[in-house]
PDB file of C-alpha atoms in Angstrom:
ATOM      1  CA  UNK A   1       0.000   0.000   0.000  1.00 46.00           C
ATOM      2  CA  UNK A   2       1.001   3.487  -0.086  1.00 52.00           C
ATOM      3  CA  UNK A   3       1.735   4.881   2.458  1.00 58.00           C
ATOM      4  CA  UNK A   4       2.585   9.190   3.408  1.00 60.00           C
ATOM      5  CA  UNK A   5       5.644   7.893   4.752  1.00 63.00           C
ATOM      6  CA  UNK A   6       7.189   7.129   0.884  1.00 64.00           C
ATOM      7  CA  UNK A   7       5.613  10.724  -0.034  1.00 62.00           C
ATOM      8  CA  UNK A   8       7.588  12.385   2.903  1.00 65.00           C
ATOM      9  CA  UNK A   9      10.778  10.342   1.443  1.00 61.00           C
ATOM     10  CA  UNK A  10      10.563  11.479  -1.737  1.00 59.00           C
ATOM     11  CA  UNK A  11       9.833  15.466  -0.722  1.00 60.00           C
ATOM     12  CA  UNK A  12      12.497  15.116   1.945  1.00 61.00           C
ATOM     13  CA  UNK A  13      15.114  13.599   0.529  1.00 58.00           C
ATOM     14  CA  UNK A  14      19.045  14.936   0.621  1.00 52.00           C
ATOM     15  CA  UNK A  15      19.359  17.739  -1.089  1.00 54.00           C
ATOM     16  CA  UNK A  16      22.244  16.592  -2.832  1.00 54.00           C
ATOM     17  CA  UNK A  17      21.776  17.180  -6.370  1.00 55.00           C
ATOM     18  CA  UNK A  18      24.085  14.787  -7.711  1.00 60.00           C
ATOM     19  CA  UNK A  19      22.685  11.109  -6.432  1.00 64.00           C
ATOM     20  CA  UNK A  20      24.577   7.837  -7.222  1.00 73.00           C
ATOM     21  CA  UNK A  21      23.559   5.132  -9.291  1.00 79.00           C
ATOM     22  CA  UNK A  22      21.832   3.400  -6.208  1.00 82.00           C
ATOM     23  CA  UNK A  23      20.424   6.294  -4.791  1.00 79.00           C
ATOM     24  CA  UNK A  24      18.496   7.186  -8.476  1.00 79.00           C
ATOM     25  CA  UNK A  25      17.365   3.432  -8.525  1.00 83.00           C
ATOM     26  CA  UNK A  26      15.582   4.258  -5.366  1.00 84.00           C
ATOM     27  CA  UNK A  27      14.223   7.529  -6.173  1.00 83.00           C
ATOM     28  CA  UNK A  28      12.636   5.608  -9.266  1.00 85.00           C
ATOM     29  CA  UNK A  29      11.465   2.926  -7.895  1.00 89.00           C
ATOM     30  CA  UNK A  30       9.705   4.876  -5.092  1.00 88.00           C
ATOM     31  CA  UNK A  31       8.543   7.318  -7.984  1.00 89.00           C
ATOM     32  CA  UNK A  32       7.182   4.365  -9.938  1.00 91.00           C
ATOM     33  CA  UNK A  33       5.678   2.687  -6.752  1.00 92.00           C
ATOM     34  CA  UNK A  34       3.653   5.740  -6.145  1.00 92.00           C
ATOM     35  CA  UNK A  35       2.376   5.786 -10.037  1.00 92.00           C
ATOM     36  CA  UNK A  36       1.372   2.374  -9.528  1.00 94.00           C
ATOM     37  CA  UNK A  37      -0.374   2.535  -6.532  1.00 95.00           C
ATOM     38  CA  UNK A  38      -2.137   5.797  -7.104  1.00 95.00           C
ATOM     39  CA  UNK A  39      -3.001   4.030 -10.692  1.00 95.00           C
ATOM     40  CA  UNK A  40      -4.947   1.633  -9.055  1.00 96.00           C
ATOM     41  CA  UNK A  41      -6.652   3.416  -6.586  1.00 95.00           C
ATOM     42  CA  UNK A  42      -7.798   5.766  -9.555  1.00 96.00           C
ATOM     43  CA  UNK A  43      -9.244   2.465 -10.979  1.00 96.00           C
ATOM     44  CA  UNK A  44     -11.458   1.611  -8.068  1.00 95.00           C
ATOM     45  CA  UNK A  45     -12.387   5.172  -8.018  1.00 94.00           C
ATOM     46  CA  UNK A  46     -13.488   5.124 -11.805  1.00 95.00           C
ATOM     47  CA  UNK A  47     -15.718   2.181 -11.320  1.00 94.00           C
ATOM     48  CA  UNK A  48     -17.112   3.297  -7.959  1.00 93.00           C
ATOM     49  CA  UNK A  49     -17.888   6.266 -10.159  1.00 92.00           C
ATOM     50  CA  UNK A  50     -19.614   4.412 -12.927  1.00 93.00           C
ATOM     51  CA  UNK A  51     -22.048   2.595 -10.256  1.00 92.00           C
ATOM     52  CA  UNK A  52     -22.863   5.669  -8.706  1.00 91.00           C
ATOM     53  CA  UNK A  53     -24.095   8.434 -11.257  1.00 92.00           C
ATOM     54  CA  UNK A  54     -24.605  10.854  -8.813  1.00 91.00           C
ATOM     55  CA  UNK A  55     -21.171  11.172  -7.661  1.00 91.00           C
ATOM     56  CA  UNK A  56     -19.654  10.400 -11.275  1.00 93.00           C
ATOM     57  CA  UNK A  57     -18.789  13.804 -12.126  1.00 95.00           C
ATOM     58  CA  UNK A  58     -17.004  14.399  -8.642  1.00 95.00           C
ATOM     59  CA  UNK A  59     -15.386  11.761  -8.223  1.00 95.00           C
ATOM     60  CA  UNK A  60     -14.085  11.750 -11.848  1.00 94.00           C
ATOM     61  CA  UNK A  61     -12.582  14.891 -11.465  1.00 95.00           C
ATOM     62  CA  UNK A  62     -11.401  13.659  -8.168  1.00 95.00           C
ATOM     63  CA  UNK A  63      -9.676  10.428 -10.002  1.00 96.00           C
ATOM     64  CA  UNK A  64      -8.368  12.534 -12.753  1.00 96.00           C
ATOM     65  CA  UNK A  65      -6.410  14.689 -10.468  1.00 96.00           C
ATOM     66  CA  UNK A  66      -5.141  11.691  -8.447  1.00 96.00           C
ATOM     67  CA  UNK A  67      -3.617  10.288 -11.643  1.00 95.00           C
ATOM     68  CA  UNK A  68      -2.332  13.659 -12.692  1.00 95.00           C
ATOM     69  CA  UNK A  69      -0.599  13.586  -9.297  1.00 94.00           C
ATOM     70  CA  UNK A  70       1.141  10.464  -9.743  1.00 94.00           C
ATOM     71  CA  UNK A  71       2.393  11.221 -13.043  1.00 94.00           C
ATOM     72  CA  UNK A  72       3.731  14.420 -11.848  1.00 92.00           C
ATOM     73  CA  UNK A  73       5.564  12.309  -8.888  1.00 91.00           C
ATOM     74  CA  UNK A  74       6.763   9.376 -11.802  1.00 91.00           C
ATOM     75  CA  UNK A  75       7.834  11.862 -14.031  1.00 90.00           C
ATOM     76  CA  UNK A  76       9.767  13.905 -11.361  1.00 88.00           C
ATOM     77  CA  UNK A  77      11.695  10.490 -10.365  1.00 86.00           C
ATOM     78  CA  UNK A  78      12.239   9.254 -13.753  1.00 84.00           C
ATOM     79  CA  UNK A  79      16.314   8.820 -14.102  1.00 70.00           C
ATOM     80  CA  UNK A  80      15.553   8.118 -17.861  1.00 65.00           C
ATOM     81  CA  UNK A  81      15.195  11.928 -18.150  1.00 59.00           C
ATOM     82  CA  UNK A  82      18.028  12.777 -15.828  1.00 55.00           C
ATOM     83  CA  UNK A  83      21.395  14.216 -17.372  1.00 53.00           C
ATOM     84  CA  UNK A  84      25.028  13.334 -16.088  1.00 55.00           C
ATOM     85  CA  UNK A  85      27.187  15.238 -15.408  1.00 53.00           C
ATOM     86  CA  UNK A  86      30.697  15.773 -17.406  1.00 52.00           C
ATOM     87  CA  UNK A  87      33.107  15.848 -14.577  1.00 56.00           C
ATOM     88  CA  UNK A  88      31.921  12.704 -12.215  1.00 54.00           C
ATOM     89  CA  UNK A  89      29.286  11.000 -14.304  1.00 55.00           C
ATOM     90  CA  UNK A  90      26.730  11.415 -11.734  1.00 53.00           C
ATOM     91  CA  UNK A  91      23.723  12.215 -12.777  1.00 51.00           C
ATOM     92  CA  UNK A  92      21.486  15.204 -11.073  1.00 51.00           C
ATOM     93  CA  UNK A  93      17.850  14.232 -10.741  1.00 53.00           C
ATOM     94  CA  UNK A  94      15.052  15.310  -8.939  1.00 52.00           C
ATOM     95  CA  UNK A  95      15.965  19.242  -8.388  1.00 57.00           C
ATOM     96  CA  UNK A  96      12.194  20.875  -8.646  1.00 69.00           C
ATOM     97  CA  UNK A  97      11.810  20.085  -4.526  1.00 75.00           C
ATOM     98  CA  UNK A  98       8.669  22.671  -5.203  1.00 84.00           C
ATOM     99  CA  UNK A  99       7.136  20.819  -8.007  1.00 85.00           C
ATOM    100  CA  UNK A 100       7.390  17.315  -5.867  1.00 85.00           C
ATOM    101  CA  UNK A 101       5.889  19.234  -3.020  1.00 88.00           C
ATOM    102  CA  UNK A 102       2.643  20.840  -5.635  1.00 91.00           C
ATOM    103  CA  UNK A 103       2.076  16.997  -6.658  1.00 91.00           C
ATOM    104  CA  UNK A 104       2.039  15.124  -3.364  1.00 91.00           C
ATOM    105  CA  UNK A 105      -0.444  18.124  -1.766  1.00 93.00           C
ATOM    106  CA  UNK A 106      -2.486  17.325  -5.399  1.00 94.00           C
ATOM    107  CA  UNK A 107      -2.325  13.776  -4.566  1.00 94.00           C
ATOM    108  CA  UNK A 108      -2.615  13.892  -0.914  1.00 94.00           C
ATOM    109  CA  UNK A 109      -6.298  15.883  -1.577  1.00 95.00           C
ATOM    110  CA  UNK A 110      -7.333  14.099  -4.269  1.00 94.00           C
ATOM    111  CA  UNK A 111      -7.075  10.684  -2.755  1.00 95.00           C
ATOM    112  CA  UNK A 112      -8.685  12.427   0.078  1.00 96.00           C
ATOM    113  CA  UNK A 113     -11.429  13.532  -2.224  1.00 96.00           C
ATOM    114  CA  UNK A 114     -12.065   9.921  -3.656  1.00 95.00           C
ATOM    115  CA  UNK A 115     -12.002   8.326   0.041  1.00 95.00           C
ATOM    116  CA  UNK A 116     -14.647  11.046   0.706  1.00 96.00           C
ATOM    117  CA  UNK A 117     -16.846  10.602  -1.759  1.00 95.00           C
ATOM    118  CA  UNK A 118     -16.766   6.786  -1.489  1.00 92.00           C
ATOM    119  CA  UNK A 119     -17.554   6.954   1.916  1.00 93.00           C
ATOM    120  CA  UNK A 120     -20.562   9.102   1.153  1.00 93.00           C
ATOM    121  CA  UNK A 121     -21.633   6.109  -1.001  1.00 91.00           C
ATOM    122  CA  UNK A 122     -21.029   3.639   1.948  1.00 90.00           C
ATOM    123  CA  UNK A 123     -23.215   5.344   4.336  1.00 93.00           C
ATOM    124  CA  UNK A 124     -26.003   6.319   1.578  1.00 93.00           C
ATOM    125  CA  UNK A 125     -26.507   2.142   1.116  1.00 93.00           C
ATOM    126  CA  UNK A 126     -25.894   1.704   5.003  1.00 95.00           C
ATOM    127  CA  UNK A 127     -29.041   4.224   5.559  1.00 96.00           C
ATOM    128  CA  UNK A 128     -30.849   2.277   2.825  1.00 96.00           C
ATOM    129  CA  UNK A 129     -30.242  -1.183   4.609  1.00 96.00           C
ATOM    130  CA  UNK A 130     -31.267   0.041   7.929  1.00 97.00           C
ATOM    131  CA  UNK A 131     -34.155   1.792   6.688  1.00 97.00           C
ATOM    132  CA  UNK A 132     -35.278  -1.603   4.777  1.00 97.00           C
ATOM    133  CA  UNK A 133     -34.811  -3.225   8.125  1.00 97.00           C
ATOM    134  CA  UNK A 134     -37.435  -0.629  10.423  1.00 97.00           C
ATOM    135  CA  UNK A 135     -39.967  -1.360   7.598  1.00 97.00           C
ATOM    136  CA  UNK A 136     -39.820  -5.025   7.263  1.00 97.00           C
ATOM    137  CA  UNK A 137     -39.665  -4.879  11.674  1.00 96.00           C
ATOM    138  CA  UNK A 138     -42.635  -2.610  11.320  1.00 96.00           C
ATOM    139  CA  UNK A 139     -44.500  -5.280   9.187  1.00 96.00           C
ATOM    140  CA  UNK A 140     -43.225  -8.060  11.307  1.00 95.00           C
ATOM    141  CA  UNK A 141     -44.837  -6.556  14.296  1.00 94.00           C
ATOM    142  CA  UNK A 142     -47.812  -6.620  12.391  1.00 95.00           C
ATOM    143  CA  UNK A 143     -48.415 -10.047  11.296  1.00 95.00           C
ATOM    144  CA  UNK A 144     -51.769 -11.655  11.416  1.00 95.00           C
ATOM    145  CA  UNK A 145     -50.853 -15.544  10.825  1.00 96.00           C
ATOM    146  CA  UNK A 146     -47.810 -17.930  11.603  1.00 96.00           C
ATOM    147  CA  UNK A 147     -47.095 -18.071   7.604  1.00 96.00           C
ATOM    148  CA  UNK A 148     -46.796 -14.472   6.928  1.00 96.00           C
ATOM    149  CA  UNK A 149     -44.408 -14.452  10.294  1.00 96.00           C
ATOM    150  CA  UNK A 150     -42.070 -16.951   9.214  1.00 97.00           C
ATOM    151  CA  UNK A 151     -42.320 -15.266   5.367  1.00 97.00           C
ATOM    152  CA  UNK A 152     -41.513 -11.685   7.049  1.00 96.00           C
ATOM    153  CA  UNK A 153     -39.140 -12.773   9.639  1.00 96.00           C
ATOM    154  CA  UNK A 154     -37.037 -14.707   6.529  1.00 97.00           C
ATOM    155  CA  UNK A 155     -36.831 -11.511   4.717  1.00 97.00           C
ATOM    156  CA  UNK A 156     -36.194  -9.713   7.928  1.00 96.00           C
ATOM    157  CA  UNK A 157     -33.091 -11.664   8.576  1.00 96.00           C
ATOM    158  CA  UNK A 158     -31.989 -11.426   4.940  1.00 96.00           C
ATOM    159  CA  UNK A 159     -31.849  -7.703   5.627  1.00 97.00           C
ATOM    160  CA  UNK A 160     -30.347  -8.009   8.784  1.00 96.00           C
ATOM    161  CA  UNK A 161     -27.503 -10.065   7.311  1.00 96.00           C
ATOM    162  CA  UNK A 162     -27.176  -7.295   4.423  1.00 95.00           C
ATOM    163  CA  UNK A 163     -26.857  -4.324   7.270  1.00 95.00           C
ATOM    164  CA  UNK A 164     -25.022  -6.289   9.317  1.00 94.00           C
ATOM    165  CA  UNK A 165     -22.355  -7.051   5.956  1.00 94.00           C
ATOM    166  CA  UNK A 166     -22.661  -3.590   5.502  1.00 92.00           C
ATOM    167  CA  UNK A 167     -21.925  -1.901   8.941  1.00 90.00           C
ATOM    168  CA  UNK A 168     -19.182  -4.781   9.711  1.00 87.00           C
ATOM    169  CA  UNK A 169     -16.855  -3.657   6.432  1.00 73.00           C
ATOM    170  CA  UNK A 170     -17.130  -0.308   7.620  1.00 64.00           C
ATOM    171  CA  UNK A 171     -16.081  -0.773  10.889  1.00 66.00           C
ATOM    172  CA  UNK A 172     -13.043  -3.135   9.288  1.00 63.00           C
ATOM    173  CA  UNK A 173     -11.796  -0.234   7.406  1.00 58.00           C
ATOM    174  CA  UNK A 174      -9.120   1.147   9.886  1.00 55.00           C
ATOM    175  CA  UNK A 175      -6.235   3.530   8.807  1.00 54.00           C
ATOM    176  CA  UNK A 176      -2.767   2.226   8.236  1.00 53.00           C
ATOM    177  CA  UNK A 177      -0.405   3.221  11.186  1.00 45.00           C
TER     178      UNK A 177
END
């Protein structure tokens, strides 16, 4: 996962501006890690967004700035684009400290964005689920025969089951430490 920790690296790094061979390795595969990840968190985002119209504009601008983001951060890690120098042969690569600070705030609020909006969709279908629940309770108090019970109380605990799937993966969701 990605985690603010390999942002931080990446903005804090040495400001050295000549790195060695291993040190560029790093900074691109950090760089690359980051495109990656934020790649396929854009990809949930996009489909979460295709499900739920009403949120599809949002959270496709949300998504589009995520990727943007991450290619920023790939592109200001790539070594491939890095010159070396004359008189040691090391090469001087990611200088624009500014520009890798602009994309990991972009990134950083855009992923916040998308977790935002998604959650808005995970409590809209939790307040669905319970509501279904008080109305099939309200018609289970009501029942006039043993048949209609057991018929009512099935679909009761069908929708129990859903709420309870639904409140449970919420409450599994716990921030990375």
């Amino acid at each position: 996962t990605l985690r603010v920790q390999t942002i931080t690296t990446l903005i804090n790094h040495k400001d050295k501006p000549k790195k060695s061979e291993r040190t560029l390795a790093a900074i691109h595969r950090v760089g690359q890690a980051v495109s990656v990840a934020v790649g396929r968190f854009v990809a949930v985002g996009e489909a979460i967004a295709t499900e739920n119209q009403e949120l599809k504009d949002e959270m496709g601008q949300a998504c589009f700035e995520a990727r943007r983001a991450g290619d920023a951060i790939a592109q200001l890690t790539d070594v491939g684009s890095a010159v070396p120098s004359q008189s040691d042969g090391r090469v001087t690569v990611f200088s624009d400290r500014t520009g890798m600070v602009k994309a990991a705030r972009l990134l950083l609020s855009s992923v916040t964005k998308v977790l935002v909006l998604a959650d808005r969709i995970v409590i809209k279908q939790i307040i669905t689920s319970r509501n279904k629940v008080l109305v099939t309770l309200d018609h289970l108090e009501r029942v006039s025969t043993f048949q209609e019970f057991v018929q009512i109380f099935s679909q009761f605990g069908n929708e129990m089951v859903e709420f309870a799937h639904l409140t449970g993966d919420r409450q599994n969701v716990r921030p990375e430490g």
